[in-house]
CSV table of C-alpha atoms in Angstrom, one decimal:
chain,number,residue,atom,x,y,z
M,1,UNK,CA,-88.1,28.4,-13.5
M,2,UNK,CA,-88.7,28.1,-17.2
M,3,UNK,CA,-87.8,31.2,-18.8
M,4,UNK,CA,-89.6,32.2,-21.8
M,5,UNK,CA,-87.4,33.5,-25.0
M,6,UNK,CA,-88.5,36.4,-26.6
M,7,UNK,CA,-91.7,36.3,-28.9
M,8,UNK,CA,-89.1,37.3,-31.9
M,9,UNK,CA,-86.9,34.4,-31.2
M,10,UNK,CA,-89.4,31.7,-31.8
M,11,UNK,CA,-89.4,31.2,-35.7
M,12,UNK,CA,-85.8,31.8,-35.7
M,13,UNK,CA,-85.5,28.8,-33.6
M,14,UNK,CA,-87.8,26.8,-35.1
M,15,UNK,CA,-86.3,28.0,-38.8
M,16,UNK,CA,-83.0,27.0,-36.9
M,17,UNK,CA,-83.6,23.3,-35.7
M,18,UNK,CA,-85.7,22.7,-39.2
M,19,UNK,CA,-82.5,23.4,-41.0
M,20,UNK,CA,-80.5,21.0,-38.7
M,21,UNK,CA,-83.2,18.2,-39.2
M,22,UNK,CA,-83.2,18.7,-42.8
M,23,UNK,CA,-79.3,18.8,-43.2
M,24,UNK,CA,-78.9,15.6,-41.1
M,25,UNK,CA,-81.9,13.8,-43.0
M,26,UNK,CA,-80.9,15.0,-46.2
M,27,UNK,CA,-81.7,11.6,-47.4
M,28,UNK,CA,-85.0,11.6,-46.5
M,29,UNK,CA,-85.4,14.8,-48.1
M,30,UNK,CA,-84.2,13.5,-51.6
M,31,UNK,CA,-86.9,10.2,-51.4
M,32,UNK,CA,-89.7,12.8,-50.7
M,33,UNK,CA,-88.3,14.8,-53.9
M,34,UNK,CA,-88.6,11.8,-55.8
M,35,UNK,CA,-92.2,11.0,-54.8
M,36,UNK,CA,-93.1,14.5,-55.6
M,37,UNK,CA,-91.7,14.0,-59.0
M,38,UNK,CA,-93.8,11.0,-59.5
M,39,UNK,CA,-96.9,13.2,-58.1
M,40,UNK,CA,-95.6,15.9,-60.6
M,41,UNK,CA,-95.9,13.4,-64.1
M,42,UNK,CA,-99.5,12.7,-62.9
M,43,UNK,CA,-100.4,16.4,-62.4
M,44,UNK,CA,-99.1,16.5,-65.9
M,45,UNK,CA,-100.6,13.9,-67.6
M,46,UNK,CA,-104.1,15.6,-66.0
M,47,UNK,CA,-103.6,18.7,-68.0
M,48,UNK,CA,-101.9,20.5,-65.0
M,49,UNK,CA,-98.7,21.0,-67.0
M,50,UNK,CA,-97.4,24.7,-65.2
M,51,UNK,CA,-98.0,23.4,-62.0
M,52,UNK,CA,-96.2,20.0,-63.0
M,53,UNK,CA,-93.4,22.0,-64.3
M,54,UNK,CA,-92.9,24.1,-61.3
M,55,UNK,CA,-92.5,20.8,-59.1
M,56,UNK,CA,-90.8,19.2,-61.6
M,57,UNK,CA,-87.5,21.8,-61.3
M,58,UNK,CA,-88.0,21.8,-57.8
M,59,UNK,CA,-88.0,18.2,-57.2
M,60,UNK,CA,-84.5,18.3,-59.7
M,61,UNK,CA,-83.2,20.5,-57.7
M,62,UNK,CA,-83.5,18.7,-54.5
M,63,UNK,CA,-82.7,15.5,-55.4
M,64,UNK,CA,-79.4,17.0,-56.8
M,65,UNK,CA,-78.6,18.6,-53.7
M,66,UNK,CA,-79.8,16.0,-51.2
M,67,UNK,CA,-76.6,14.1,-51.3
M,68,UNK,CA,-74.3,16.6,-50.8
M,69,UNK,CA,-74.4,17.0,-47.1
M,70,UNK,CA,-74.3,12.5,-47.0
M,71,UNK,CA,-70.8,13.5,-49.4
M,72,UNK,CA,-69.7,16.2,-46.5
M,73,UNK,CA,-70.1,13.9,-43.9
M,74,UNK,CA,-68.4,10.9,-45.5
M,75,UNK,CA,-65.3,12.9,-46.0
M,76,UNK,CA,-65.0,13.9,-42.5
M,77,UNK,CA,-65.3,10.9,-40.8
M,78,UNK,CA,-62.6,9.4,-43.4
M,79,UNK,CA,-60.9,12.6,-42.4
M,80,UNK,CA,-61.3,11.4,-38.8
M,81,UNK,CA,-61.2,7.9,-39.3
M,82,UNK,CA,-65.1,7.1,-38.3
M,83,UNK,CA,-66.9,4.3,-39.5
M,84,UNK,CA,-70.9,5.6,-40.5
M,85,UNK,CA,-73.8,2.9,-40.7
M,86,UNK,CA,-77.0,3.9,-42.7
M,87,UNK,CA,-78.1,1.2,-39.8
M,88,UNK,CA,-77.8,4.1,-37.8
M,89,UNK,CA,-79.2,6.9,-39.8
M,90,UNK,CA,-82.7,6.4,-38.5
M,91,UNK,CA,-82.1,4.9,-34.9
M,92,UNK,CA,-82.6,6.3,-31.7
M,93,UNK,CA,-81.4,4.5,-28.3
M,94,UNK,CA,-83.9,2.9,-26.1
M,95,UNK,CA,-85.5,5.4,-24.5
M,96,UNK,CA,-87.0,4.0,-21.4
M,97,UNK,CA,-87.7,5.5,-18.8
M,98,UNK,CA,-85.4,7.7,-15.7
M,99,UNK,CA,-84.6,4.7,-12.6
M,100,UNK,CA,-86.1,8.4,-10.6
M,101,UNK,CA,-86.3,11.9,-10.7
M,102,UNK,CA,-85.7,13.6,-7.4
M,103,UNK,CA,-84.8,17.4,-6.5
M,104,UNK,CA,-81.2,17.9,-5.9
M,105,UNK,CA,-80.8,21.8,-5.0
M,106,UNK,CA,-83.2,24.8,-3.8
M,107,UNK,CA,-80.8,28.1,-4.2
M,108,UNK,CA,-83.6,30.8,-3.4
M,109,UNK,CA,-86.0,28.6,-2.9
M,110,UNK,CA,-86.4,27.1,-6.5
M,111,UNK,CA,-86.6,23.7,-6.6
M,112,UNK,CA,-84.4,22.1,-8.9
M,113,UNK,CA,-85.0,18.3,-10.7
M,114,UNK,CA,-81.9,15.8,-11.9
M,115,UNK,CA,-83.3,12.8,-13.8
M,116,UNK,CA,-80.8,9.6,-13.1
M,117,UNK,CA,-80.5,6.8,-15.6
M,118,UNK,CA,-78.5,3.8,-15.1
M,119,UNK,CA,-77.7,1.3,-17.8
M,120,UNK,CA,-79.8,-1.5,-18.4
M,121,UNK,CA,-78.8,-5.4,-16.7
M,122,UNK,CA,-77.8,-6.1,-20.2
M,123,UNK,CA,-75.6,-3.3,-21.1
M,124,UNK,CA,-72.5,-3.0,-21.3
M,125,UNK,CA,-70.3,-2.8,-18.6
M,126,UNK,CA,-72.9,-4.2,-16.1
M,127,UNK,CA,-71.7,-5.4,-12.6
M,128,UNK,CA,-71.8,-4.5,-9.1
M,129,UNK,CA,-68.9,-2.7,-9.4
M,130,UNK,CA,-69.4,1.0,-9.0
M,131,UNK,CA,-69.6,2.9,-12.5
M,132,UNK,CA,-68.1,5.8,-14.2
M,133,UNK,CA,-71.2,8.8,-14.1
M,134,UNK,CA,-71.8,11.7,-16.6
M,135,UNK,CA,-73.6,14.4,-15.9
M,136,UNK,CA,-75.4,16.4,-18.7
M,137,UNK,CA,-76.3,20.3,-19.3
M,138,UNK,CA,-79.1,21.0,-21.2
M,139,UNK,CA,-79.4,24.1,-23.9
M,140,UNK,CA,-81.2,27.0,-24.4
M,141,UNK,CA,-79.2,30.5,-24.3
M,142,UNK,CA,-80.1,30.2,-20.0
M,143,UNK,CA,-83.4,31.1,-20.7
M,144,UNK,CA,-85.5,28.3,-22.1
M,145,UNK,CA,-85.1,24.4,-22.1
M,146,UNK,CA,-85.3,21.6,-19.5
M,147,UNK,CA,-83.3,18.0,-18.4
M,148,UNK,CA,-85.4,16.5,-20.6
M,149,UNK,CA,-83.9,18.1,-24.1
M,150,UNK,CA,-81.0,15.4,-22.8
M,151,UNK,CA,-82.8,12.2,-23.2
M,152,UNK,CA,-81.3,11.2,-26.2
M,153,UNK,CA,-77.9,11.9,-24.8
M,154,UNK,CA,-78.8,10.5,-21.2
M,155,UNK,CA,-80.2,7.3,-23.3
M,156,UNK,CA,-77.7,6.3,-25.4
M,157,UNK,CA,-74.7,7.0,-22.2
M,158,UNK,CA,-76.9,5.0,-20.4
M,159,UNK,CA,-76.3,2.2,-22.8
M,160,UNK,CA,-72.9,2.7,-23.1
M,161,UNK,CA,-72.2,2.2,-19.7
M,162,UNK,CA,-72.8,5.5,-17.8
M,163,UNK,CA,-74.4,6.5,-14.9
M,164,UNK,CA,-76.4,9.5,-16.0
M,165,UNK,CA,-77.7,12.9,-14.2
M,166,UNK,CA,-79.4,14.9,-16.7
M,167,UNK,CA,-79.9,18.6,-14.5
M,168,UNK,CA,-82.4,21.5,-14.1
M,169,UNK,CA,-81.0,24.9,-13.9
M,170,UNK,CA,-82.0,28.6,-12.9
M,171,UNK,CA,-83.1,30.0,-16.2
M,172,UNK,CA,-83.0,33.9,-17.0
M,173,UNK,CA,-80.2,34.7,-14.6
M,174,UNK,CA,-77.9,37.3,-14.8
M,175,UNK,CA,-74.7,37.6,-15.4
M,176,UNK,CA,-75.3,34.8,-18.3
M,177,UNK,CA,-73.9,31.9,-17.2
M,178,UNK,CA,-73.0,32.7,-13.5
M,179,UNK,CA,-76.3,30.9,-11.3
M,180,UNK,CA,-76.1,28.1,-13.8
M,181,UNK,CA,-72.6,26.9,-13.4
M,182,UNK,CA,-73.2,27.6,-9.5
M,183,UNK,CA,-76.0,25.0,-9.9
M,184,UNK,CA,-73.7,22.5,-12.4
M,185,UNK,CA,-71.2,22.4,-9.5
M,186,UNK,CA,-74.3,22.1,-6.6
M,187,UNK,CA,-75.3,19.1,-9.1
M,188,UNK,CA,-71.6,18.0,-9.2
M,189,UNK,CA,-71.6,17.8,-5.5
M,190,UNK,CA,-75.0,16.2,-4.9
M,191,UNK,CA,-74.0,13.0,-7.4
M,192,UNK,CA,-70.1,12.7,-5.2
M,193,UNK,CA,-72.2,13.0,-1.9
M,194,UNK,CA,-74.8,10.6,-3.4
M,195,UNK,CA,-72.6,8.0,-5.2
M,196,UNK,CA,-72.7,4.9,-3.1
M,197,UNK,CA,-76.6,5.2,-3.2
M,198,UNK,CA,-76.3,5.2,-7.3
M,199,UNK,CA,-73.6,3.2,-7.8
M,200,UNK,CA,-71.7,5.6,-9.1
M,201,UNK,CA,-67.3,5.9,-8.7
M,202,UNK,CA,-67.1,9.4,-7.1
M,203,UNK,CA,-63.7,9.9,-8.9
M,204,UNK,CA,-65.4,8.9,-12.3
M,205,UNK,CA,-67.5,11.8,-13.0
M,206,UNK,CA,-67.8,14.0,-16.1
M,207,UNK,CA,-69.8,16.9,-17.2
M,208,UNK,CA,-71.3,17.2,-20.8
M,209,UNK,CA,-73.2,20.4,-21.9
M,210,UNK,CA,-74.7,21.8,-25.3
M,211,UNK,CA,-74.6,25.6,-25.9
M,212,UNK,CA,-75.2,27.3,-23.1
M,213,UNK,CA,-75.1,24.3,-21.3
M,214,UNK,CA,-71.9,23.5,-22.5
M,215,UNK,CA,-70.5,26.9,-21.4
M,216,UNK,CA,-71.6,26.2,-17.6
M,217,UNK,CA,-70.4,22.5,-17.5
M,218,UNK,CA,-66.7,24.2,-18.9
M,219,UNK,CA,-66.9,26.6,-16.2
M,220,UNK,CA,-67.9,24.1,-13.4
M,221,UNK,CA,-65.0,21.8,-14.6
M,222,UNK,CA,-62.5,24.6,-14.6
M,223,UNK,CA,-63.1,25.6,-11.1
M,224,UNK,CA,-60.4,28.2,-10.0
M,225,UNK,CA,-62.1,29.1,-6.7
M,226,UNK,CA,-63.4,32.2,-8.4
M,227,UNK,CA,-65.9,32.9,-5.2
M,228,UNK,CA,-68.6,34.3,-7.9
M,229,UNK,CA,-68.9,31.3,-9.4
M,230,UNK,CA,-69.1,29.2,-5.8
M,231,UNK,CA,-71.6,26.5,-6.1
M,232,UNK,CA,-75.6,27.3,-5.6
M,233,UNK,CA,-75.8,24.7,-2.0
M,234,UNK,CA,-73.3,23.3,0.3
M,235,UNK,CA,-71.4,20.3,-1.1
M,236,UNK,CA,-67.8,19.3,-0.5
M,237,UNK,CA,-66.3,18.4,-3.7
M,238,UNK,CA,-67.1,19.3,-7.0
M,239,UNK,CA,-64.7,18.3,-9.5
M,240,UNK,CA,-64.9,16.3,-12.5
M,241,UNK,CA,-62.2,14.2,-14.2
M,242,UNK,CA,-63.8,15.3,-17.8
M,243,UNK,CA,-65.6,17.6,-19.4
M,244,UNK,CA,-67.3,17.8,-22.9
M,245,UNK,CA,-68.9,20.9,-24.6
M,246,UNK,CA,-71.1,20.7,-27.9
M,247,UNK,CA,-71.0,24.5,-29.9
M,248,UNK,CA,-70.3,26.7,-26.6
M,249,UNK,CA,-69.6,29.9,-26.8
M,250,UNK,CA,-65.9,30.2,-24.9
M,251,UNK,CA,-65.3,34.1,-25.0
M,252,UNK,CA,-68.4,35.3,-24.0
M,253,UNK,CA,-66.7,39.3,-24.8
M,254,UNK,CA,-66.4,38.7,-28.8
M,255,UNK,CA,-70.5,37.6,-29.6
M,256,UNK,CA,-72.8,40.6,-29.6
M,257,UNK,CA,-71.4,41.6,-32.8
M,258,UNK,CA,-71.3,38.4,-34.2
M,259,UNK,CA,-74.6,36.7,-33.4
M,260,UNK,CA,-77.8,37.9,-35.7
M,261,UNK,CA,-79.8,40.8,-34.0
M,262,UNK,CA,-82.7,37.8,-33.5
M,263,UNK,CA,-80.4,35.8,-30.8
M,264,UNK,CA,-79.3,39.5,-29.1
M,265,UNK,CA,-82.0,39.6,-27.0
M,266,UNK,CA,-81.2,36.4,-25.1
M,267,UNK,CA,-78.6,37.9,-23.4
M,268,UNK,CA,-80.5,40.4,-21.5
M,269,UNK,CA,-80.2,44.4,-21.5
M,270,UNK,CA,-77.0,44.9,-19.3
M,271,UNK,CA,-75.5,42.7,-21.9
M,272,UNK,CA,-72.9,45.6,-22.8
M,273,UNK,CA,-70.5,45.0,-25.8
M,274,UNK,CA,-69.0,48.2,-25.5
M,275,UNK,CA,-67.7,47.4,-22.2
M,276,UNK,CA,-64.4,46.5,-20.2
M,277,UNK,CA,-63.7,43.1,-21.4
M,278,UNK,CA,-60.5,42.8,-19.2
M,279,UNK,CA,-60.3,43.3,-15.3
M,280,UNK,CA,-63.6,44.6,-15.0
M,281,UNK,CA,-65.0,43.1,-12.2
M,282,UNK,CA,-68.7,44.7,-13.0
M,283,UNK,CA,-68.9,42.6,-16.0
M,284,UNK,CA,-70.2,39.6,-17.1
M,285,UNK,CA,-67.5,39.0,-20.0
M,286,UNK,CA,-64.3,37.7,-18.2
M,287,UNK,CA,-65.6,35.6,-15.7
M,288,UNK,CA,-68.1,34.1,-17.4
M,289,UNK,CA,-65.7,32.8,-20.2
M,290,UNK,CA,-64.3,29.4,-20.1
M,291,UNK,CA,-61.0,30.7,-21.7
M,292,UNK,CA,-60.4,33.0,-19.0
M,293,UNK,CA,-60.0,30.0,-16.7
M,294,UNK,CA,-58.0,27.9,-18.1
M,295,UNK,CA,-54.6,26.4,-16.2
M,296,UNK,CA,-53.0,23.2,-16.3
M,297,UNK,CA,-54.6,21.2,-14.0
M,298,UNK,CA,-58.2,21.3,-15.8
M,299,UNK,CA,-59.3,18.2,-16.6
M,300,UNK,CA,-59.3,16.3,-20.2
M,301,UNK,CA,-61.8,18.2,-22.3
M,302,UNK,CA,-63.6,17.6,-25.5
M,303,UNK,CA,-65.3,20.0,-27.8
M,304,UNK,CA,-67.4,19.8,-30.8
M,305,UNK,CA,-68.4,22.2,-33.3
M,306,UNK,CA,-69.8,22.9,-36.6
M,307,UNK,CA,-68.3,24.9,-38.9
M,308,UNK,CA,-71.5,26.4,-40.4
M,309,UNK,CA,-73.1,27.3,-37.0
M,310,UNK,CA,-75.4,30.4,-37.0
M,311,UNK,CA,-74.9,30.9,-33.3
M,312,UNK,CA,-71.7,30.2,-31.8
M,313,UNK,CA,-68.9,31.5,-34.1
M,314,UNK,CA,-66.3,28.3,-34.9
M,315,UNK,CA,-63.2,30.3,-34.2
M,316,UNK,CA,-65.1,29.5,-30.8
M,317,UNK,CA,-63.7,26.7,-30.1
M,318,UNK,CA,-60.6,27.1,-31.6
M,319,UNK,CA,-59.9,29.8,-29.2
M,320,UNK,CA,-60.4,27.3,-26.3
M,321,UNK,CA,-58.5,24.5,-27.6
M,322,UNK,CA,-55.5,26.9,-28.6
M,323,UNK,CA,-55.7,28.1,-25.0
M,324,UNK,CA,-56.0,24.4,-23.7
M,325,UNK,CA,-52.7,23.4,-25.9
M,326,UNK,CA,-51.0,26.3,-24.4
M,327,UNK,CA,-51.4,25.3,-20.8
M,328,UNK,CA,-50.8,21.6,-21.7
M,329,UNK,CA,-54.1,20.1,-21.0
M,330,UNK,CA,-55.5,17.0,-22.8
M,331,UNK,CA,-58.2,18.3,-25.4
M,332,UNK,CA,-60.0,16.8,-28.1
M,333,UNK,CA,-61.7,19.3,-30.8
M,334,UNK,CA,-64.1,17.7,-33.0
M,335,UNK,CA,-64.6,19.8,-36.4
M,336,UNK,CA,-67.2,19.1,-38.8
M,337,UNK,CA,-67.4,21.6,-41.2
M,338,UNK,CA,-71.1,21.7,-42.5
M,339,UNK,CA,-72.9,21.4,-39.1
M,340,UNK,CA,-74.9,23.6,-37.9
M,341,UNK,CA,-75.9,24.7,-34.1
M,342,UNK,CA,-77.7,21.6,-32.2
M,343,UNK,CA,-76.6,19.2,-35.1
M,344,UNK,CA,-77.2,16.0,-32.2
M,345,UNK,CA,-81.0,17.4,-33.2
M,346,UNK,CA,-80.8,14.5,-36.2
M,347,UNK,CA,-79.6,12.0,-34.2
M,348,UNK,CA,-78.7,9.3,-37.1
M,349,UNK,CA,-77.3,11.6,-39.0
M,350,UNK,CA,-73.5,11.3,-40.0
M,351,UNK,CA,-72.2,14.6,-38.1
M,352,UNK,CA,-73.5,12.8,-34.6
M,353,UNK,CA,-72.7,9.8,-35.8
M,354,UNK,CA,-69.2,10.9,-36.0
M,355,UNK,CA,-69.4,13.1,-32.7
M,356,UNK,CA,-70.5,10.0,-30.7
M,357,UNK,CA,-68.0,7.7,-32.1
M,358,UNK,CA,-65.0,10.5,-30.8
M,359,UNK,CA,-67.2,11.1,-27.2
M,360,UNK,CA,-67.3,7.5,-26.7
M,361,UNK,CA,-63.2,7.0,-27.1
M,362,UNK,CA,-62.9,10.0,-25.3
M,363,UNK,CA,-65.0,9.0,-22.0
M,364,UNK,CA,-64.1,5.5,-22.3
M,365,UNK,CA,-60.2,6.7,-22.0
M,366,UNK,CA,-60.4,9.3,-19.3
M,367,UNK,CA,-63.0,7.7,-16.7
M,368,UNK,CA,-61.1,4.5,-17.3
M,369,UNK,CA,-60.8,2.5,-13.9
């Protein structure tokens, strides 16, 4: 089911993901500048002179500040030790198309879709030899989005080397978060019980999700046989040997009075931030927070998140990784200070640059053979 967001939430979103494009193309941005300059000197010299002036300072203004999110991002990846290629900026990975898209789940009767790319002949780590698999969580707050928002994710894993399951999910459930990691894990399950038909190493499997989607695939891969998160159909196994999370929310207790009153909405009416946030078993908070799950034998996780998102507060995923250093799990937390929420939006630009550079070691190291 394709939940729709609230009227109110549209231009906030779109506002949202036009601020991430224009941060990560910020380039771009300061060459259209200077052709509007040029266009400005020949309103002036046809007598327009105000309206020349007006675009004039405006122009000024953004070539001076166009560079300053290519400076931010050059000084974290030195930070973090990442090379960045302007041959990259404007690149996106071969598309193609999904090897097939079949239905892997119907909890309630609602059929649910997985899309399943393999890498190409030529790419990397090609052989018979079964392969590592990732499967990927789409965004959306649980009510909007698809498996196909994934496809630049799914594309570019699939040329890395990966096996890829991009999901559907029950949209506009409630408690947030609960039917969608019960439908992760179903997913989980179907690619283990489906792995010699794919190709795929059942004990090579990771889950990667973005927002919301992130939030379910940490909850799915820190499985502590809570039975309210139980999977949505009958599989055996579903546990992962990684798990990465792009700007999640990990304490879902501490947002309502963070988030902007546009986002509230999303989170539906029982959504109570007054409430028992500790052993309540009515509420959505505890259970439906990765922290709350974490022990020691959860599997190597990685985390990324911007330090200027407008949705998910940073301290975030600082709370997670503090709670993943405590119980002594391997973690990897990815900071990058200017991004904003759904940064992979510009795909070239240096903050995913930098993000897939870290995913990449980090995949390549825990779904080793």
């Amino acid at each position: 089911m394709l939940a729709t967001p609230a009227v109110g939430l549209w231009p906030s979103l779109v506002l949202m993901y036009l601020a991430v494009l224009v941060g990560g193309y910020s380039l771009l941005l300061g060459l259209f500048a200077v052709l509007g300059l040029g266009l400005a000197a020949l309103a002036r010299r046809s007598g327009l002179r105000r309206t020349s002036l007006v675009a004039v300072v405006l122009g000024v203004v953004t070539v001076a500040l166009s560079p300053v999110p290519v400076a931010q991002g050059w000084r974290t990846a030195s930070q973090e030790d990442v090379p960045l290629l302007f041959s990259e900026y404007f690149s996106l990975p071969s598309l193609g198309s999904p090897l097939e898209t079949v239905t892997y789940a119907r909890p309630e009767g609602e059929e649910l879709m997985l899309d399943i790319r393999r890498p190409p002949p030529e790419g990397r780590e090609a052989g018979p030899e079964p392969r590592p698999a990732v499967v990927t969580v789409h965004g959306g707050g649980g009510v909007t989005g698809s498996r196909t928002e994934d496809v630049l994710w799914s594309a570019w894993l699939a040329e890395e080397g990966y096996v890829v399951f991009s999901i559907d999910y029950r949209l506009g459930q409630r408690p947030l978060g609960q039917e969608v990691t019960a439908d992760v894990k179903c997913a989980v399950g179907w690619v283990e019980q489906n792995a010699d038909r794919y190709g795929v190493d059942p004990d090579r499997i990771a889950l990667l999700g973005r927002s919301a989607g992130g939030v379910a695939a940490l909850l799915a891969a820190y499985d502590d046989g809570d039975p309210r998160l139980a999977p949505s159909c009958d599989v055996r196994d579903t546990g992962v040997e990684a798990v990465a999370a792009f700007y999640a929310a990990t304490d879902q207790g501490g947002l309502d009075e963070w988030r902007p009153p546009w986002w509230r909405p999303s989170l539906g009416d029982e959504y109570d931030p007054a409430g028992d946030r500790t052993e309540n078993e009515a509420g959505p908070f505890l259970f439906t927070s990765p922290t709350s799950h974490v022990d020691p034998a959860d599997p190597p996780t990685f985390l990324a998140q911007g330090g200027a998102d407008q949705v998910t507060p940073p301290e975030q995923a600082e709370l997670l990784a503090n709670r993943l250093e405590d119980e002594g799990v391997p973690h990897r937390l990815v900071r990058l200070p200017e991004a904003r929420h759904g940064f992979d939006g510009a795909w070239g630009g240096w903050d995913t640059q930098i993000v897939r550079h870290e995913l990449r070691e980090f995949l390549e190291n825990e779904l080793a053979d």
